[in-house]
CSV table of C-alpha atoms and ligand atoms in Angstrom, one decimal:
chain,number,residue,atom,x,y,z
A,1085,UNK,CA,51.6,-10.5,13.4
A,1086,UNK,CA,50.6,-7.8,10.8
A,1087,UNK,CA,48.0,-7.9,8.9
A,1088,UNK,CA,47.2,-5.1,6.4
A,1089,UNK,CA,43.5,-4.4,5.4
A,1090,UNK,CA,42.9,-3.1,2.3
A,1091,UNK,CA,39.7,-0.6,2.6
A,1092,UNK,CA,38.0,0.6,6.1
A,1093,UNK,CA,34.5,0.2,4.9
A,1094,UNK,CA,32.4,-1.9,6.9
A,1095,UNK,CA,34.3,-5.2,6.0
A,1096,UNK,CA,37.3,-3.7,6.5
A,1097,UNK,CA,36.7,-1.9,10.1
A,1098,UNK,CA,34.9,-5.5,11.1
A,1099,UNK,CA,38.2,-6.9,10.5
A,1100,UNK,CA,40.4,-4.8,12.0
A,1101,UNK,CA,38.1,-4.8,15.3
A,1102,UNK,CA,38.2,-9.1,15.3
A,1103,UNK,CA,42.0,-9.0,14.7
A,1104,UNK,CA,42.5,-7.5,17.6
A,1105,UNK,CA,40.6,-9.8,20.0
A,1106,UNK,CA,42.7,-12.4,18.3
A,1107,UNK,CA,46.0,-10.8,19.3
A,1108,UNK,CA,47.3,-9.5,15.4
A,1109,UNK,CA,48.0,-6.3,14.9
A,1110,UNK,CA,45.5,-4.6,11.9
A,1111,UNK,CA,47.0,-2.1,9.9
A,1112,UNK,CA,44.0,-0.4,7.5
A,1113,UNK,CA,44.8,1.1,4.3
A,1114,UNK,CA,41.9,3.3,2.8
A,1115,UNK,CA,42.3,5.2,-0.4
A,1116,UNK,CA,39.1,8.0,0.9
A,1117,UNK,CA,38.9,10.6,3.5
A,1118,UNK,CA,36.6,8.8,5.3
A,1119,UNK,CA,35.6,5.7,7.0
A,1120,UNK,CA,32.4,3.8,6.2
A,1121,UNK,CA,32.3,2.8,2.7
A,1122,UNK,CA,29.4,2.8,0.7
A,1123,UNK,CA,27.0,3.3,3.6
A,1124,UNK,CA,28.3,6.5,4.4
A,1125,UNK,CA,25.9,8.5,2.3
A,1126,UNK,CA,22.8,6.3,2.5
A,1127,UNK,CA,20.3,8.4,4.0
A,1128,UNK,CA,17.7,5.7,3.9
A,1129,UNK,CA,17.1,3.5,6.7
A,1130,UNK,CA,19.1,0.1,6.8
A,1131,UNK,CA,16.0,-2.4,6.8
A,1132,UNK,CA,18.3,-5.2,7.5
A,1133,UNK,CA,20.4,-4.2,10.7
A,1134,UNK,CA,18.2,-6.1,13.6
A,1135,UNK,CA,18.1,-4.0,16.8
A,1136,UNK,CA,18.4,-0.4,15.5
A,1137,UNK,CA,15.1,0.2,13.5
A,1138,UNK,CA,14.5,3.5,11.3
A,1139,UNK,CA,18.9,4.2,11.8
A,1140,UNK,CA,19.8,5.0,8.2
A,1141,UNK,CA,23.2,3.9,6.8
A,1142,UNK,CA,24.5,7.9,7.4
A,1143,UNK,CA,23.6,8.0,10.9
A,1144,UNK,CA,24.9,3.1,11.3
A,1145,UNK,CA,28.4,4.8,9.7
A,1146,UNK,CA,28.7,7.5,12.5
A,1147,UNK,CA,28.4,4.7,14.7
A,1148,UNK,CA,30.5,1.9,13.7
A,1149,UNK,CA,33.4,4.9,13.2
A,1150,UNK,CA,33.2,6.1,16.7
A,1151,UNK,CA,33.4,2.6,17.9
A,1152,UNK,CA,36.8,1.9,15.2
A,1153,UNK,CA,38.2,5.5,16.0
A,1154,UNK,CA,38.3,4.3,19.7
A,1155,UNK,CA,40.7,1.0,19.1
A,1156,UNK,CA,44.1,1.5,18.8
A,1157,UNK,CA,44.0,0.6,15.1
A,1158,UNK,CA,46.6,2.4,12.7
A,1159,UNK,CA,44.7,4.0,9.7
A,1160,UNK,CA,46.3,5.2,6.4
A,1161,UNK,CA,43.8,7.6,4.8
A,1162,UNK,CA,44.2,9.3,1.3
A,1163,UNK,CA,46.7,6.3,0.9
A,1164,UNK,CA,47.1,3.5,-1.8
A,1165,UNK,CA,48.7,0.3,-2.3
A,1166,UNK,CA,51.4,0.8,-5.2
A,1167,UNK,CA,53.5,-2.3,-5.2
A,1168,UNK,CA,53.1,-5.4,-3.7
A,1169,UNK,CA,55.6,-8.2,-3.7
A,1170,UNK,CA,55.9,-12.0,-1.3
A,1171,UNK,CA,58.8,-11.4,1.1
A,1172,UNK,CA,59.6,-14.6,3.4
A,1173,UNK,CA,56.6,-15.6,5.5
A,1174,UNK,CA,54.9,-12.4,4.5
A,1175,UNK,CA,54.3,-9.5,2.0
A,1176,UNK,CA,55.8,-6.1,1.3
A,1177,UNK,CA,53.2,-3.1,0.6
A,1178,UNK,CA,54.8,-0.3,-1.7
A,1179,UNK,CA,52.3,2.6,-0.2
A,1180,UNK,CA,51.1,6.2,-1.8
A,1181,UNK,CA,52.8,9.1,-0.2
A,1182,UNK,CA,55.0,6.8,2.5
A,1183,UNK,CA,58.8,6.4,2.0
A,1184,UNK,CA,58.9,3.3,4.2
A,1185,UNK,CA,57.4,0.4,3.0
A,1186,UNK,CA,54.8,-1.9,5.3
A,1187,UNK,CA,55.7,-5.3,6.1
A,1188,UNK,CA,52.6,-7.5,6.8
A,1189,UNK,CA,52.7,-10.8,7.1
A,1190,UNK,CA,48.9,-11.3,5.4
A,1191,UNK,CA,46.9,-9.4,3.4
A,1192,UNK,CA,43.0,-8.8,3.8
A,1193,UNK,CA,40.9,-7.2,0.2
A,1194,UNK,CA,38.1,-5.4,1.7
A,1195,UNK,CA,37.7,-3.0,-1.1
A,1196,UNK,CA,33.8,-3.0,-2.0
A,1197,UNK,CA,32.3,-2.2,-5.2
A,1198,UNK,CA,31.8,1.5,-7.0
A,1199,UNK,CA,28.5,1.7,-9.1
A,1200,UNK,CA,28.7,0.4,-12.3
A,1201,UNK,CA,28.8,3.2,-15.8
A,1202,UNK,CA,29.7,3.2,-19.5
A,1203,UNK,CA,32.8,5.0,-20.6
A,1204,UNK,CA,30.4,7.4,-22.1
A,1205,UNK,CA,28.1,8.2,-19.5
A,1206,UNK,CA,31.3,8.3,-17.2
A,1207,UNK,CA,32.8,11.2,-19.4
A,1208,UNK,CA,29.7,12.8,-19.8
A,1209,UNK,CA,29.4,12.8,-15.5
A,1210,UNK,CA,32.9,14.0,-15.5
A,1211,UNK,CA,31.8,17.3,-16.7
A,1212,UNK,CA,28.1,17.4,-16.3
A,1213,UNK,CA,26.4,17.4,-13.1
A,1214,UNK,CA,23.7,16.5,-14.3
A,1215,UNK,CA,24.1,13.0,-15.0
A,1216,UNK,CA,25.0,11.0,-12.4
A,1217,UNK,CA,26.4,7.5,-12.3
A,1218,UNK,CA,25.3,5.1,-9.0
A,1219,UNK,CA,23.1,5.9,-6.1
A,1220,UNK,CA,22.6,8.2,-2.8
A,1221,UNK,CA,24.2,11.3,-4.4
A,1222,UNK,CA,23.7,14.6,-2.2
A,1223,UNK,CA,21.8,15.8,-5.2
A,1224,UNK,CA,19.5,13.4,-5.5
A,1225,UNK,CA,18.4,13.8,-1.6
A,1226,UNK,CA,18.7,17.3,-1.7
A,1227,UNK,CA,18.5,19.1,-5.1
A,1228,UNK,CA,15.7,17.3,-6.9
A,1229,UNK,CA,13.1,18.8,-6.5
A,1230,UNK,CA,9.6,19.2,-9.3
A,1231,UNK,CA,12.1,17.9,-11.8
A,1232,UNK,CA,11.7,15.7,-14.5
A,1233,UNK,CA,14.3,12.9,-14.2
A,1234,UNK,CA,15.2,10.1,-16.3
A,1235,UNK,CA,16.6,7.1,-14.8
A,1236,UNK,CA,18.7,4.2,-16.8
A,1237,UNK,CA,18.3,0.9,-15.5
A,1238,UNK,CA,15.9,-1.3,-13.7
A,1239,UNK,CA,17.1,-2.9,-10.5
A,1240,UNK,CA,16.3,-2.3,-7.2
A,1241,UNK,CA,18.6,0.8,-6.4
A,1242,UNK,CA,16.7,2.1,-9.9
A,1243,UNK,CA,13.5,1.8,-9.1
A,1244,UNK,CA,13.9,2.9,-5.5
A,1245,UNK,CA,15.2,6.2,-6.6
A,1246,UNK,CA,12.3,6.4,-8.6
A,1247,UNK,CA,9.9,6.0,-5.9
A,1248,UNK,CA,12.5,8.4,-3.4
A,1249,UNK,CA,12.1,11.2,-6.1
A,1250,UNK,CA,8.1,10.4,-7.3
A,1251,UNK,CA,7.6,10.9,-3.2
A,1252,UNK,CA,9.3,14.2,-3.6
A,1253,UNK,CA,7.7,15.8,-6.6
A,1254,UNK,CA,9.5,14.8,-9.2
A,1255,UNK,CA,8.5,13.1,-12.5
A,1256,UNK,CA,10.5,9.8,-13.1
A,1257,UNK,CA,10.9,7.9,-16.2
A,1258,UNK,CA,13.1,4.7,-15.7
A,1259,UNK,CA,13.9,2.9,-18.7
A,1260,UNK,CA,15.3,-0.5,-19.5
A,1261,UNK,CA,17.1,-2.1,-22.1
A,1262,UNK,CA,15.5,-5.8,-21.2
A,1263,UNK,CA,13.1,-6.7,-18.2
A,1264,UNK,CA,13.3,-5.6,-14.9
A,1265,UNK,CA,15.5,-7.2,-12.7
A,1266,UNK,CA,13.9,-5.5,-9.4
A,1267,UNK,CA,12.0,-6.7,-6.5
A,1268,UNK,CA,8.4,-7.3,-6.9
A,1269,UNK,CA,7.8,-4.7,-4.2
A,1270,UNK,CA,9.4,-2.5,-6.1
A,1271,UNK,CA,7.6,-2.7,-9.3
A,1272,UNK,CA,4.5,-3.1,-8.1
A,1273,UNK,CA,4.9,0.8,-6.3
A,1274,UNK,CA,6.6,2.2,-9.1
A,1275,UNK,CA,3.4,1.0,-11.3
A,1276,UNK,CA,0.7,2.0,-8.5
A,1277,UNK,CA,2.6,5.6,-9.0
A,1278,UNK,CA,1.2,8.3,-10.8
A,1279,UNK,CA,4.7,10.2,-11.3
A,1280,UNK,CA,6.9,7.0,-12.5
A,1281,UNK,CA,7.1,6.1,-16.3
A,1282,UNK,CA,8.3,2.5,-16.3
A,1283,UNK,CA,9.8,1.6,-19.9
A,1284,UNK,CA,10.8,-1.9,-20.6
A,1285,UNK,CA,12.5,-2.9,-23.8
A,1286,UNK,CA,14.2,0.9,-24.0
A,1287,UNK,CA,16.8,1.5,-26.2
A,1288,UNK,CA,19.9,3.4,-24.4
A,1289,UNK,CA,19.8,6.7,-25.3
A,1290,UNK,CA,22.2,9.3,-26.8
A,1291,UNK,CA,23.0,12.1,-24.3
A,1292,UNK,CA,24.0,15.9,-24.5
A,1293,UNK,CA,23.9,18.3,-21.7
A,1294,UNK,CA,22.7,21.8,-22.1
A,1295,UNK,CA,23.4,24.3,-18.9
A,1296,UNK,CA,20.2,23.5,-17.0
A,1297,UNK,CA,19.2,20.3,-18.5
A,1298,UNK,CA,20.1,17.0,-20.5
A,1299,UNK,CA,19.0,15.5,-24.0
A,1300,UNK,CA,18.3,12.4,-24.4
A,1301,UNK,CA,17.8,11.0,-28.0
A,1302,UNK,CA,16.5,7.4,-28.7
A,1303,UNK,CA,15.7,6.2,-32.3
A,1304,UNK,CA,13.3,8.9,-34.1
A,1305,UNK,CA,12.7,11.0,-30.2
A,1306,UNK,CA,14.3,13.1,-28.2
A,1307,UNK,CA,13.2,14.8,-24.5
A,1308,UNK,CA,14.7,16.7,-22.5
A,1309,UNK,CA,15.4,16.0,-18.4
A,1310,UNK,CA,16.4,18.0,-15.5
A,1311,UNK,CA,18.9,14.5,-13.8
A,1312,UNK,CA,19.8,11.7,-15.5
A,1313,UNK,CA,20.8,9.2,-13.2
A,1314,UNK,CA,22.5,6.2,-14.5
A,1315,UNK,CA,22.1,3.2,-12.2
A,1316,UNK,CA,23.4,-0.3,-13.4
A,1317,UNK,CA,24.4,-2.1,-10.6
A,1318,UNK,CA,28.2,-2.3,-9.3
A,1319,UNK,CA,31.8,-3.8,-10.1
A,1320,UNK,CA,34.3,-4.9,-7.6
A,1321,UNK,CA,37.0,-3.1,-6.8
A,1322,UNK,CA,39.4,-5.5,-7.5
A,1323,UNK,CA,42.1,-3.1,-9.7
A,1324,UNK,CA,44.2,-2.8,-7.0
A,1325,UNK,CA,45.3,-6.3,-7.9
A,1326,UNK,CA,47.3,-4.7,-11.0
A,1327,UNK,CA,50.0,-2.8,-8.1
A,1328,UNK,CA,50.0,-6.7,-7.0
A,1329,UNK,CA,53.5,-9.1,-8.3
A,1330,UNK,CA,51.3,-11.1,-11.1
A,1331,UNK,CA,52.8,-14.5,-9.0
A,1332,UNK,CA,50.7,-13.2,-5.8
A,1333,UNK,CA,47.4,-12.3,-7.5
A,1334,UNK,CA,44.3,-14.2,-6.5
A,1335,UNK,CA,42.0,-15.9,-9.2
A,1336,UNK,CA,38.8,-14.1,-9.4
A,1337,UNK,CA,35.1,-15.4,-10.5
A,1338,UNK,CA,33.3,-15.1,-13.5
A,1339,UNK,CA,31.2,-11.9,-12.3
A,1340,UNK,CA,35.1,-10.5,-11.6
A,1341,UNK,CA,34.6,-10.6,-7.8
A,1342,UNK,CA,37.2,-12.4,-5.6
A,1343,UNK,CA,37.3,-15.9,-5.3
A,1344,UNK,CA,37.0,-17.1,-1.4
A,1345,UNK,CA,36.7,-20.1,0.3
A,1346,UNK,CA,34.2,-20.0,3.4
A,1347,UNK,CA,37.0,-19.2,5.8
A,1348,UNK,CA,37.7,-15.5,3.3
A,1349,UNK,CA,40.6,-17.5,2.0
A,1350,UNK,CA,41.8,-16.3,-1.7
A,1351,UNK,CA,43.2,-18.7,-4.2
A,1352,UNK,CA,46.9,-17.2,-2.9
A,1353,UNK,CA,47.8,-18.6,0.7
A,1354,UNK,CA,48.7,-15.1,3.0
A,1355,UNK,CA,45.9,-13.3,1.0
A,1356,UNK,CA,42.1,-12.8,2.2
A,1357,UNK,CA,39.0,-11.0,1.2
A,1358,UNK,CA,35.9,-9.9,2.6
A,1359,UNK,CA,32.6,-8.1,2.1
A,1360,UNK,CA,31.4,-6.6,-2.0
A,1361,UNK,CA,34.5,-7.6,-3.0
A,1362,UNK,CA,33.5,-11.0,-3.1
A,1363,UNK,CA,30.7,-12.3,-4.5
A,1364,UNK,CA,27.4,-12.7,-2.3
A,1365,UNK,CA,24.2,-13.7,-2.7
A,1366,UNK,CA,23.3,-11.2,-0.3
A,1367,UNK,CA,25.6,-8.3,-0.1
A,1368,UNK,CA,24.6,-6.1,3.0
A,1369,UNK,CA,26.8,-4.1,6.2
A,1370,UNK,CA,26.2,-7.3,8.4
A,1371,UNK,CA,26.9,-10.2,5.4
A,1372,UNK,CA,30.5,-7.9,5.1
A,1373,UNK,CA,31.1,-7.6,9.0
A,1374,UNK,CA,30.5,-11.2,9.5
A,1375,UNK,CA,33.5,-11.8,6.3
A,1376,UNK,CA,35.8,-9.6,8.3
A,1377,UNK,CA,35.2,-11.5,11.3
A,1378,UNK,CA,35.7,-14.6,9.3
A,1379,UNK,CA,38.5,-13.3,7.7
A,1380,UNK,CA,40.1,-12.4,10.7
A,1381,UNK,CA,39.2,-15.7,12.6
A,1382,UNK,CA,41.2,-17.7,9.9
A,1383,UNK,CA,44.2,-15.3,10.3
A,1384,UNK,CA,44.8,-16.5,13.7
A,1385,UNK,CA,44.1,-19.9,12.8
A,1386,UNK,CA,46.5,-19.5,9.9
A,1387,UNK,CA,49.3,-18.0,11.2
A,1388,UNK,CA,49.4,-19.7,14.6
A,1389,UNK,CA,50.0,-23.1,12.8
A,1390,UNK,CA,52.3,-21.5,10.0
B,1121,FAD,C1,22.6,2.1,-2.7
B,1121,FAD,C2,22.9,1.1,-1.7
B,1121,FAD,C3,22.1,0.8,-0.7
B,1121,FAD,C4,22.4,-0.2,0.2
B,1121,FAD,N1,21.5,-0.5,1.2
B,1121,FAD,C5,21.8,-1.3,2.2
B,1121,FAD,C6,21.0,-1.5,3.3
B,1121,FAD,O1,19.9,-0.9,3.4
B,1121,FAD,N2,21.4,-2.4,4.2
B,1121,FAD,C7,22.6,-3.1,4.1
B,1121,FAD,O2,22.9,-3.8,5.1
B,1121,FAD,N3,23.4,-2.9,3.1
B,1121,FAD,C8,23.1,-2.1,2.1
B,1121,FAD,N4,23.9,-1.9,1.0
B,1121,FAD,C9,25.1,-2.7,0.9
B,1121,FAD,C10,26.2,-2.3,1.8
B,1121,FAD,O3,26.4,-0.9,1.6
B,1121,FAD,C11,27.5,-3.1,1.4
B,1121,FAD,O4,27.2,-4.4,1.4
B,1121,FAD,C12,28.6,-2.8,2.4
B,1121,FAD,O5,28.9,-1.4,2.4
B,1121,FAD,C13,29.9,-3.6,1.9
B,1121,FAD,O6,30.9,-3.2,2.8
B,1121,FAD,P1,32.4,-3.4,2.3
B,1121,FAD,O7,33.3,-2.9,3.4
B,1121,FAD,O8,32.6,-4.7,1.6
B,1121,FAD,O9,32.6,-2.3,1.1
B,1121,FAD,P2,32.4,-0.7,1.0
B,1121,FAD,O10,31.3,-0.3,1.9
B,1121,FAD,O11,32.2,-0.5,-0.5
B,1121,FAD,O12,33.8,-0.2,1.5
B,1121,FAD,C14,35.0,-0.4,0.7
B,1121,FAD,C15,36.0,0.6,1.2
B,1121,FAD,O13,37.2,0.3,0.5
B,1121,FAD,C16,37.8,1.5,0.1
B,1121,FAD,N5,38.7,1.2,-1.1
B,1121,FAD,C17,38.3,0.9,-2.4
B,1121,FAD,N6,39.4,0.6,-3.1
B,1121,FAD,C18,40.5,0.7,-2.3
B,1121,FAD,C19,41.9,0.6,-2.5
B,1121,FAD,N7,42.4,0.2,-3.7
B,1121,FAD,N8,42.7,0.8,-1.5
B,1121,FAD,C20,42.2,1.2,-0.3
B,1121,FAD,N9,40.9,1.4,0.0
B,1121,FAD,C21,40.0,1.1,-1.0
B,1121,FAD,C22,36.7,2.4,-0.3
B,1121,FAD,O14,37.0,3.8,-0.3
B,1121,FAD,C23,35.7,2.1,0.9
B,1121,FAD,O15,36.0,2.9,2.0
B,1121,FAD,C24,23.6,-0.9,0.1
B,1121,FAD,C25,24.5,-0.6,-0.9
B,1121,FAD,C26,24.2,0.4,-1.8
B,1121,FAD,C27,25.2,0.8,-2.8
């Protein structure tokens, strides 16, 4: 039985590992370079993973790769889903780049999430490196340094930056539209810290970039910045679903992720899901390794009685 796993992030390589030890044959199909998803350029340390303290998610990736390079699991990199249609018992995967179509006989979402921007501030990153739209960027590790750096939004990943740079020199001013919707941990560092500006009730600004810096103009003011980073949380990656036949294409929730039953199950009968991609109270490496082990545990329940 083939089942074709959308995304080799760590939902996605969890998935492929259990489908194996339940005798189906995983066939991943990631649209990067690279294996590890989001946690492939976290340079902090993962706080959650139990038994391997300080590791940060860089140095978890290297490991969970080494262990997926060494199973005999066909990978598609640099390759998308175009097309996908219910044949018989299964599905049939139009793919980027292949001439032959892949027959599967389920399908597994294990897609993520990419950091959430504006159409605005997306343009403006397009063509100015100085804005920056999401977390863990090289140049916020390695770049910014005694700068002054203005950061949009106020959840955890905000305000941890904030404290990441303020540790480092820099000057941060974080500013939110509404209240903060960070841990108390959190706040109560970036008020304890001399080098963080913490702005409630603050108005998006208007931004232009200059060569070596970036303008931002609020009502009446305007400052100028080194970085502006732009963090407002995340969106599922759920437009693959477009490529999918419109009979075939699971329901989603209200937030947009995909709809799952506790068994990964999506509202479409051969179609799963696992990790950001759905919606969890607790998103994490471990909460989307244990959904790929789900998801592939209800596979072999599945298809054995189908
Ligand atoms: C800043 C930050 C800090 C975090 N810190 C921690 C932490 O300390 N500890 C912790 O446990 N968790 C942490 N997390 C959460 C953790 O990274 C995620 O929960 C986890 O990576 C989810 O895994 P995933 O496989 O579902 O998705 P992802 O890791 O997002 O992987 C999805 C994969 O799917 C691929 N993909 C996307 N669309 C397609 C497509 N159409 N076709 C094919 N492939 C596609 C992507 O390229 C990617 O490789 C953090 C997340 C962020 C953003």
């Amino acid at each position: 039985m083939i089942i074709a796993i959308l995304g080799a992030g760590p939902a996605g390589m969890s998935c492929a590992n259990a489908c194996l030890s339940f005798g189906l044959t995983p066939v991943v199909i990631e649209r990067g370079d690279h294996l590890g998803g989001a946690q492939r350029s976290n340079f902090h340390p993962n706080l959650w993973m139990l038994g391997f303290p300080g590791e940060t998610g860089e140095a978890m990736t290297q490991r969970l790769a080494e262990h997926y390079r060494a199973l005999p699991v066909l990978t598609y990199y640099r390759t998308q889903v175009s097309g996908v249609m219910r044949r018989a018992a299964g599905f049939h995967l139009a793919l980027s780049g292949l001439d032959t179509p892949l027959q599967a006989n389920a399908i597994v979402l294990a897609t993520g999430t990419r950091p959430r921007g504006t159409p605005e501030f997306g343009q403006l990153a397009a063509t100015c490196e100085r804005v920056i739209i999401g977390p863990l960027s090289h140049a916020i590790r390695d770049d910014i340094r005694g700068a002054k750096v203005l950061i949009l939004g106020g959840g955890d990943n905000a305000l941890d930056h904030a404290l990441f740079l303020a540790e480092r020199g820099n000057h941060a001013v974080i500013c939110t539209r509404a209240g903060l919707s960070a841990r108390r941990p959190f706040i109560e560092s970036c008020l304890l810290h001399r080098e963080i500006d913490l702005r409630t009730n603050c108005p998006v600004p208007r931004l232009s970039c200059g060569d070596d810096h970036v303008v931002a103009n609020w009502p009446g003011r305007e400052r100028a910045f080194d970085w502006v980073l732009v963090m407002y949380g995340y969106l599922p990656n759920t437009h693959v679903l477009k490529s999918f036949d419109p009979a075939i294409r699971p329901a989603l929730t209200e937030s947009g992720h995909l709809r799952v039953d506790a068994w990964q199950r999506s509202s479409v009968p051969g179609i799963y899901a696992a990790g950001d991609v759905t919606e969890s109270p607790q998103p994490s490496v471990q909460t989307a390794m244990a959904q790929g082990l789900t998801a592939a545990r209800a596979l072999e329940k599945d298809l054995s009685s189908s």
